Amino acid sequence: MPAMYTDYGYMEEGKLGRPYDLRLMMGLRRFLSPYKKWIGLSLLFVLMMTVLDLSIPYLTKEAIDRYILVSAREVYLSQKGSSEEEELIERYRCFFIPTKEKGRFFLSPEVARKMDRREMSRLQKAGLLTEKRYTPFHPSDEKDLSLISKYPSFFEKGGQHWFIPFDRVKEMEKEDRILLRRKDIQGVLHLVLLMLGILAFHFGLNFFQVYAMEIAGQRMMHDLRMGLFSHLQTLPTAFFEKNPVGRLVTRLTNDIQNVHEMFTSVLVYLFKDLILLLGIIFLLLYLHLELAIISFIVLPFIFFTTFIFSHRARDAFREIRFKIAQMNAFLQENFSGIQVVQLFRQEGHQVRRFQKINEDHCQANLRQISIYAFFVPLVEVLNSGAIGLLIWYGGGKVIQEAISLGVLVAFLSYLRMFFQPIRDLSEKYNVMQSAIASLERIFGHLEAEGREKTFPSTGEVRIKGRIDFQGVSFAYDERERVLHEVSFSIKEGEIVAIVGLTGAGKTSLFLLLERFYDPQEGSIFIDGIDLRQWDPRTLRSQIGFVMQDPFLFSGNITENIRLGNGGDVERVKEVARMVRADLFIRRLPRGYDTLVGEGGERLSAGERQLLALARALYQDPRILLLDEATSHVDPETEHWIQEGLKVLFKNRTVLVVAHRLTTIHHADRIIVLHKGRVREMGTHRELIQKKGLYFRLYQLQFSHSIKH
């Protein structure tokens, strides 16, 4: 029984693709076009393989009719026949082989095969063709002639040929019977060798067909994955906030694998199945029209059954997708919050919830199995019914000598071949549905709007460092704005601290400066040029951004500081010393070659912040954004970092977000944000004297040491 459900690992709730979507196939075509030669070669091999498949039953028919069941017929022509007899005699007189007996002739098997079976029946009904059968014998050497000499009473000469009755053949010795049928045995052997050659050739074609198709499929999958990955790299941050990481990883792995499976295992074989079915229909009609029509009686039932199955299978497949999506969501939530589950003793409750979801999933699978358990045996019943009908009707025709036994055997073989693609339909249908759903999701991302505008390379442009916010308002969604008409200017080389309560919009300012988002209102200028006019690549190469929770890649320390940029290792060590990261790096067993693990899991939060700070300084930015860049380091290390940063801050524009207000006394200016608005601006001393919001924040942290 074919696999009921085929999808590589990840299932999602959502729209289920139609199994035949030409729009998506046309979208896939641009990834297949570079490999059309390989695809064409593969399809050519498939066509040749199909022709070879169709040839085997036909050669079997030829073996039966030409060499195995070979018989000559005895013909008697009456002295005074009717007009009908005279007409038949005149029509076939040239085919008759005369004997010594007047009015008695032989009809050779070669001629009988070429004659219309209906005319043969007329000859028999007219009494001209007897039931007695003879084995023809064509002696070609002395050994053959010795057989005639050994059994002179058995053989009768007709023209240049010899004939022996069937009942006399049984009386001959075994070796003599083999000698009698030697040429027929050789003919069968030649056909068997031809079939073996066809099978060997078929094997070779199949190898090269799979190889050619896999080359096209693997390269297509490679290009599709690269195209999708490259496109995703250009999408704004908002896109990644709406799409979980697991979903995007699935697009690049499982979904593309589904498309590859459809391309290499379904589409090509659908083409083969179509050619095979058309070839079988043509051969059946060619071999015997009436028998072909009888064989096609079951076709309406097959089409109706397949139509019903496709709709039922689609509904069952959709339900399973929905249940697996529910299960995935529950498992992700449960394991992510396992500490909360255990803390509040909810293990039993979670098990009961999962049991319900798991049971629903099981029932959905059982419903799908019931559909397949009905469809697959039904196809077998229709197949057996068609074969039974063919044996009943065709067997009668063979008995009546209206058709040969070889034709009936060929019909039975072709009919079995005809039903094979229908048996495979269930498995191919699910693969197609899964792949089309994957294609919809892939092209949904490829067609995603919001791609960052790119600019032609104009060489290196150095940012000076002046920043202007003019009436900037921003919201991550339309419901609630996080910044309201923010305006301020920062001079080149100025150090500015941004403070405020949690949610005031401090980090949002940095995200706007890096152009991860664009404001809904207002404009941001760097060196007097609107931020939207800057090439994001140029912009980000000269703006260093150190986040509160930095991300490290799974490599060594040197690779994480350089981050793909070339440069001397000494430069890496230099920036590490500047931020005091070398203090812990030197203690590591492999120093700068130490692997940090995925996400820097082998390092503490403070150590990750130090490496992120070194990484930002490594690219020598003109503007440096520090978002709680030292929040996870101890006070002593933070003191040393602050001392080192004083040197680094020279000739750079620096924006610092810090909750520990003691770390920003050195700032040239402090901007106080509250609920997305600029509430205060000035130096530390000015804001303390003003006794406004900044003063209250400062007082909350250091009320025990404030001196007026």
mmCIF file of C-alpha atoms in Angstrom, residues 178-388:
data_model
loop_
_atom_site.group_PDB
_atom_site.id
_atom_site.type_symbol
_atom_site.label_atom_id
_atom_site.label_comp_id
_atom_site.label_asym_id
_atom_site.label_seq_id
_atom_site.Cartn_x
_atom_site.Cartn_y
_atom_site.Cartn_z
ATOM 1 C CA ILE A 178 12.706 -30.976 -30.464
ATOM 2 C CA LEU A 179 14.326 -31.326 -33.891
ATOM 3 C CA LEU A 180 10.935 -30.833 -35.536
ATOM 4 C CA ARG A 181 10.337 -27.558 -33.687
ATOM 5 C CA ARG A 182 14.007 -26.498 -33.720
ATOM 6 C CA LYS A 183 13.436 -23.316 -35.730
ATOM 7 C CA ASP A 184 10.475 -22.331 -33.568
ATOM 8 C CA ILE A 185 12.569 -22.885 -30.438
ATOM 9 C CA GLN A 186 15.312 -20.756 -31.975
ATOM 10 C CA GLY A 187 12.757 -18.063 -32.775
ATOM 11 C CA VAL A 188 11.534 -18.044 -29.164
ATOM 12 C CA LEU A 189 15.145 -17.908 -27.967
ATOM 13 C CA HIS A 190 15.853 -14.927 -30.218
ATOM 14 C CA LEU A 191 12.818 -13.107 -28.823
ATOM 15 C CA VAL A 192 13.871 -13.919 -25.252
ATOM 16 C CA LEU A 193 17.363 -12.586 -25.957
ATOM 17 C CA LEU A 194 15.779 -9.496 -27.497
ATOM 18 C CA MET A 195 13.688 -9.031 -24.352
ATOM 19 C CA LEU A 196 16.773 -9.414 -22.167
ATOM 20 C CA GLY A 197 18.541 -6.840 -24.320
ATOM 21 C CA ILE A 198 15.555 -4.530 -23.942
ATOM 22 C CA LEU A 199 15.636 -4.970 -20.165
ATOM 23 C CA ALA A 200 19.383 -4.253 -20.074
ATOM 24 C CA PHE A 201 18.909 -1.201 -22.285
ATOM 25 C CA HIS A 202 15.993 -0.149 -20.085
ATOM 26 C CA PHE A 203 18.252 -0.444 -17.034
ATOM 27 C CA GLY A 204 20.860 1.795 -18.657
ATOM 28 C CA LEU A 205 18.247 4.328 -19.750
ATOM 29 C CA ASN A 206 16.759 4.346 -16.263
ATOM 30 C CA PHE A 207 20.180 5.022 -14.734
ATOM 31 C CA PHE A 208 20.916 7.948 -17.042
ATOM 32 C CA GLN A 209 17.347 9.242 -16.751
ATOM 33 C CA VAL A 210 17.570 9.338 -12.950
ATOM 34 C CA TYR A 211 21.055 10.855 -13.148
ATOM 35 C CA ALA A 212 19.983 13.575 -15.599
ATOM 36 C CA MET A 213 16.839 14.363 -13.635
ATOM 37 C CA GLU A 214 18.712 14.500 -10.337
ATOM 38 C CA ILE A 215 21.270 16.880 -11.828
ATOM 39 C CA ALA A 216 18.442 19.180 -12.905
ATOM 40 C CA GLY A 217 16.561 18.637 -9.628
ATOM 41 C CA GLN A 218 19.533 19.199 -7.345
ATOM 42 C CA ARG A 219 20.720 22.271 -9.255
ATOM 43 C CA MET A 220 17.174 23.642 -9.336
ATOM 44 C CA MET A 221 16.868 23.038 -5.595
ATOM 45 C CA HIS A 222 20.254 24.726 -5.083
ATOM 46 C CA ASP A 223 19.251 27.774 -7.149
ATOM 47 C CA LEU A 224 15.815 28.000 -5.545
ATOM 48 C CA ARG A 225 17.334 27.818 -2.068
ATOM 49 C CA MET A 226 19.991 30.409 -2.948
ATOM 50 C CA GLY A 227 17.397 32.681 -4.564
ATOM 51 C CA LEU A 228 15.131 32.476 -1.538
ATOM 52 C CA PHE A 229 17.981 32.934 0.947
ATOM 53 C CA SER A 230 19.409 35.900 -0.989
ATOM 54 C CA HIS A 231 15.954 37.464 -1.172
ATOM 55 C CA LEU A 232 15.357 36.979 2.547
ATOM 56 C CA GLN A 233 18.628 38.764 3.285
ATOM 57 C CA THR A 234 17.245 41.912 1.667
ATOM 58 C CA LEU A 235 13.910 41.979 3.515
ATOM 59 C CA PRO A 236 13.387 44.454 6.348
ATOM 60 C CA THR A 237 13.423 43.503 10.003
ATOM 61 C CA ALA A 238 9.634 43.778 10.175
ATOM 62 C CA PHE A 239 9.352 40.736 7.929
ATOM 63 C CA PHE A 240 11.382 38.591 10.318
ATOM 64 C CA GLU A 241 9.335 39.753 13.284
ATOM 65 C CA LYS A 242 6.191 38.440 11.578
ATOM 66 C CA ASN A 243 7.728 35.122 10.510
ATOM 67 C CA PRO A 244 9.187 32.766 13.133
ATOM 68 C CA VAL A 245 12.688 31.441 12.553
ATOM 69 C CA GLY A 246 11.444 27.852 12.371
ATOM 70 C CA ARG A 247 9.093 28.758 9.552
ATOM 71 C CA LEU A 248 11.845 30.417 7.507
ATOM 72 C CA VAL A 249 14.220 27.510 8.096
ATOM 73 C CA THR A 250 11.488 25.177 6.875
ATOM 74 C CA ARG A 251 11.093 27.229 3.686
ATOM 75 C CA LEU A 252 14.774 26.747 2.896
ATOM 76 C CA THR A 253 14.931 23.064 3.813
ATOM 77 C CA ASN A 254 11.778 20.960 3.976
ATOM 78 C CA ASP A 255 9.637 23.002 1.594
ATOM 79 C CA ILE A 256 12.324 23.019 -1.083
ATOM 80 C CA GLN A 257 12.849 19.287 -0.511
ATOM 81 C CA ASN A 258 9.117 18.793 -1.118
ATOM 82 C CA VAL A 259 9.423 20.632 -4.435
ATOM 83 C CA HIS A 260 12.426 18.487 -5.368
ATOM 84 C CA GLU A 261 10.461 15.338 -4.536
ATOM 85 C CA MET A 262 7.588 16.470 -6.737
ATOM 86 C CA PHE A 263 9.903 17.372 -9.600
ATOM 87 C CA THR A 264 12.002 14.200 -9.645
ATOM 88 C CA SER A 265 9.460 11.620 -8.452
ATOM 89 C CA VAL A 266 6.090 12.856 -9.649
ATOM 90 C CA LEU A 267 6.141 15.237 -12.611
ATOM 91 C CA VAL A 268 8.491 13.120 -14.717
ATOM 92 C CA TYR A 269 6.566 9.967 -13.955
ATOM 93 C CA LEU A 270 3.257 11.662 -14.633
ATOM 94 C CA PHE A 271 4.648 12.348 -18.101
ATOM 95 C CA LYS A 272 5.682 8.699 -18.353
ATOM 96 C CA ASP A 273 2.276 7.519 -17.133
ATOM 97 C CA LEU A 274 0.507 9.711 -19.678
ATOM 98 C CA ILE A 275 2.644 8.368 -22.546
ATOM 99 C CA LEU A 276 2.179 4.837 -21.226
ATOM 100 C CA LEU A 277 -1.613 5.140 -21.057
ATOM 101 C CA LEU A 278 -1.836 6.663 -24.530
ATOM 102 C CA GLY A 279 0.494 3.982 -25.887
ATOM 103 C CA ILE A 280 -1.566 1.201 -24.328
ATOM 104 C CA ILE A 281 -4.803 2.639 -25.706
ATOM 105 C CA PHE A 282 -3.265 2.880 -29.187
ATOM 106 C CA LEU A 283 -1.904 -0.687 -29.085
ATOM 107 C CA LEU A 284 -5.174 -2.125 -27.798
ATOM 108 C CA LEU A 285 -7.084 -0.430 -30.599
ATOM 109 C CA TYR A 286 -4.458 -1.602 -33.098
ATOM 110 C CA LEU A 287 -4.508 -5.222 -31.934
ATOM 111 C CA HIS A 288 -8.292 -5.634 -31.824
ATOM 112 C CA LEU A 289 -10.892 -2.860 -31.863
ATOM 113 C CA GLU A 290 -13.769 -4.875 -30.409
ATOM 114 C CA LEU A 291 -11.691 -6.295 -27.566
ATOM 115 C CA ALA A 292 -10.315 -2.823 -26.815
ATOM 116 C CA ILE A 293 -13.822 -1.403 -26.463
ATOM 117 C CA ILE A 294 -14.691 -4.213 -24.043
ATOM 118 C CA SER A 295 -11.563 -3.403 -22.024
ATOM 119 C CA PHE A 296 -12.528 0.286 -21.832
ATOM 120 C CA ILE A 297 -15.902 -0.431 -20.201
ATOM 121 C CA VAL A 298 -14.404 0.114 -16.732
ATOM 122 C CA LEU A 299 -12.872 3.512 -17.602
ATOM 123 C CA PRO A 300 -15.921 5.618 -16.561
ATOM 124 C CA PHE A 301 -15.909 3.894 -13.158
ATOM 125 C CA ILE A 302 -12.180 4.589 -12.802
ATOM 126 C CA PHE A 303 -12.580 8.283 -13.650
ATOM 127 C CA PHE A 304 -15.508 8.663 -11.252
ATOM 128 C CA THR A 305 -13.682 6.839 -8.441
ATOM 129 C CA THR A 306 -10.531 8.900 -8.960
ATOM 130 C CA PHE A 307 -12.524 12.147 -8.907
ATOM 131 C CA ILE A 308 -14.230 11.239 -5.626
ATOM 132 C CA PHE A 309 -10.954 10.041 -4.122
ATOM 133 C CA SER A 310 -9.095 13.248 -4.992
ATOM 134 C CA HIS A 311 -11.653 15.383 -3.156
ATOM 135 C CA ARG A 312 -11.874 13.110 -0.114
ATOM 136 C CA ALA A 313 -8.083 12.741 0.073
ATOM 137 C CA ARG A 314 -7.663 16.507 -0.175
ATOM 138 C CA ASP A 315 -10.022 17.098 2.757
ATOM 139 C CA ALA A 316 -8.282 14.432 4.844
ATOM 140 C CA PHE A 317 -4.871 15.838 3.987
ATOM 141 C CA ARG A 318 -5.980 19.338 5.023
ATOM 142 C CA GLU A 319 -7.296 18.054 8.344
ATOM 143 C CA ILE A 320 -4.015 16.265 9.094
ATOM 144 C CA ARG A 321 -2.064 19.428 8.281
ATOM 145 C CA PHE A 322 -4.250 21.361 10.709
ATOM 146 C CA LYS A 323 -3.808 18.801 13.490
ATOM 147 C CA ILE A 324 -0.031 18.666 13.050
ATOM 148 C CA ALA A 325 0.108 22.465 13.119
ATOM 149 C CA GLN A 326 -1.779 22.365 16.424
ATOM 150 C CA MET A 327 0.615 19.746 17.774
ATOM 151 C CA ASN A 328 3.698 21.704 16.699
ATOM 152 C CA ALA A 329 2.387 24.885 18.313
ATOM 153 C CA PHE A 330 1.563 23.099 21.569
ATOM 154 C CA LEU A 331 4.932 21.321 21.764
ATOM 155 C CA GLN A 332 6.865 24.497 21.059
ATOM 156 C CA GLU A 333 4.920 26.387 23.719
ATOM 157 C CA ASN A 334 5.218 23.572 26.268
ATOM 158 C CA PHE A 335 8.962 23.042 25.945
ATOM 159 C CA SER A 336 9.696 26.767 25.790
ATOM 160 C CA GLY A 337 7.826 27.268 29.050
ATOM 161 C CA ILE A 338 8.785 24.008 30.754
ATOM 162 C CA GLN A 339 10.098 25.840 33.833
ATOM 163 C CA VAL A 340 6.752 27.566 34.333
ATOM 164 C CA VAL A 341 4.930 24.258 33.793
ATOM 165 C CA GLN A 342 7.017 22.559 36.465
ATOM 166 C CA LEU A 343 6.995 25.561 38.808
ATOM 167 C CA PHE A 344 3.178 25.637 38.909
ATOM 168 C CA ARG A 345 2.846 21.822 38.842
ATOM 169 C CA GLN A 346 0.981 21.754 35.534
ATOM 170 C CA GLU A 347 2.614 18.586 34.168
ATOM 171 C CA GLY A 348 -0.591 16.553 34.428
ATOM 172 C CA HIS A 349 -2.688 19.269 32.832
ATOM 173 C CA GLN A 350 -0.240 19.557 29.922
ATOM 174 C CA VAL A 351 -0.244 15.787 29.446
ATOM 175 C CA ARG A 352 -4.053 15.793 29.253
ATOM 176 C CA ARG A 353 -4.005 18.637 26.732
ATOM 177 C CA PHE A 354 -1.439 16.825 24.622
ATOM 178 C CA GLN A 355 -3.426 13.593 24.860
ATOM 179 C CA LYS A 356 -6.456 15.370 23.368
ATOM 180 C CA ILE A 357 -4.399 16.907 20.542
ATOM 181 C CA ASN A 358 -2.627 13.609 19.890
ATOM 182 C CA GLU A 359 -5.928 11.710 19.808
ATOM 183 C CA ASP A 360 -7.394 14.198 17.316
ATOM 184 C CA HIS A 361 -4.314 13.757 15.151
ATOM 185 C CA CYS A 362 -4.628 9.979 15.358
ATOM 186 C CA GLN A 363 -8.303 10.090 14.351
ATOM 187 C CA ALA A 364 -7.492 12.366 11.404
ATOM 188 C CA ASN A 365 -4.910 9.851 10.203
ATOM 189 C CA LEU A 366 -7.365 6.992 10.620
ATOM 190 C CA ARG A 367 -9.924 8.856 8.515
ATOM 191 C CA GLN A 368 -7.310 9.294 5.801
ATOM 192 C CA ILE A 369 -6.354 5.635 6.028
ATOM 193 C CA SER A 370 -10.003 4.641 5.588
ATOM 194 C CA ILE A 371 -10.130 6.627 2.342
ATOM 195 C CA TYR A 372 -7.019 4.916 1.022
ATOM 196 C CA ALA A 373 -8.170 1.538 2.334
ATOM 197 C CA PHE A 374 -11.287 1.958 0.182
ATOM 198 C CA PHE A 375 -9.678 3.450 -2.927
ATOM 199 C CA VAL A 376 -6.718 1.096 -3.385
ATOM 200 C CA PRO A 377 -8.723 -2.176 -3.125
ATOM 201 C CA LEU A 378 -11.444 -0.655 -5.303
ATOM 202 C CA VAL A 379 -8.891 -0.050 -8.041
ATOM 203 C CA GLU A 380 -7.798 -3.669 -7.666
ATOM 204 C CA VAL A 381 -11.422 -4.820 -7.934
ATOM 205 C CA LEU A 382 -11.906 -2.769 -11.106
ATOM 206 C CA ASN A 383 -8.661 -4.155 -12.472
ATOM 207 C CA SER A 384 -9.671 -7.723 -11.684
ATOM 208 C CA GLY A 385 -13.142 -7.098 -13.088
ATOM 209 C CA ALA A 386 -11.699 -5.769 -16.332
ATOM 210 C CA ILE A 387 -9.356 -8.754 -16.587
ATOM 211 C CA GLY A 388 -12.188 -11.177 -15.835
#
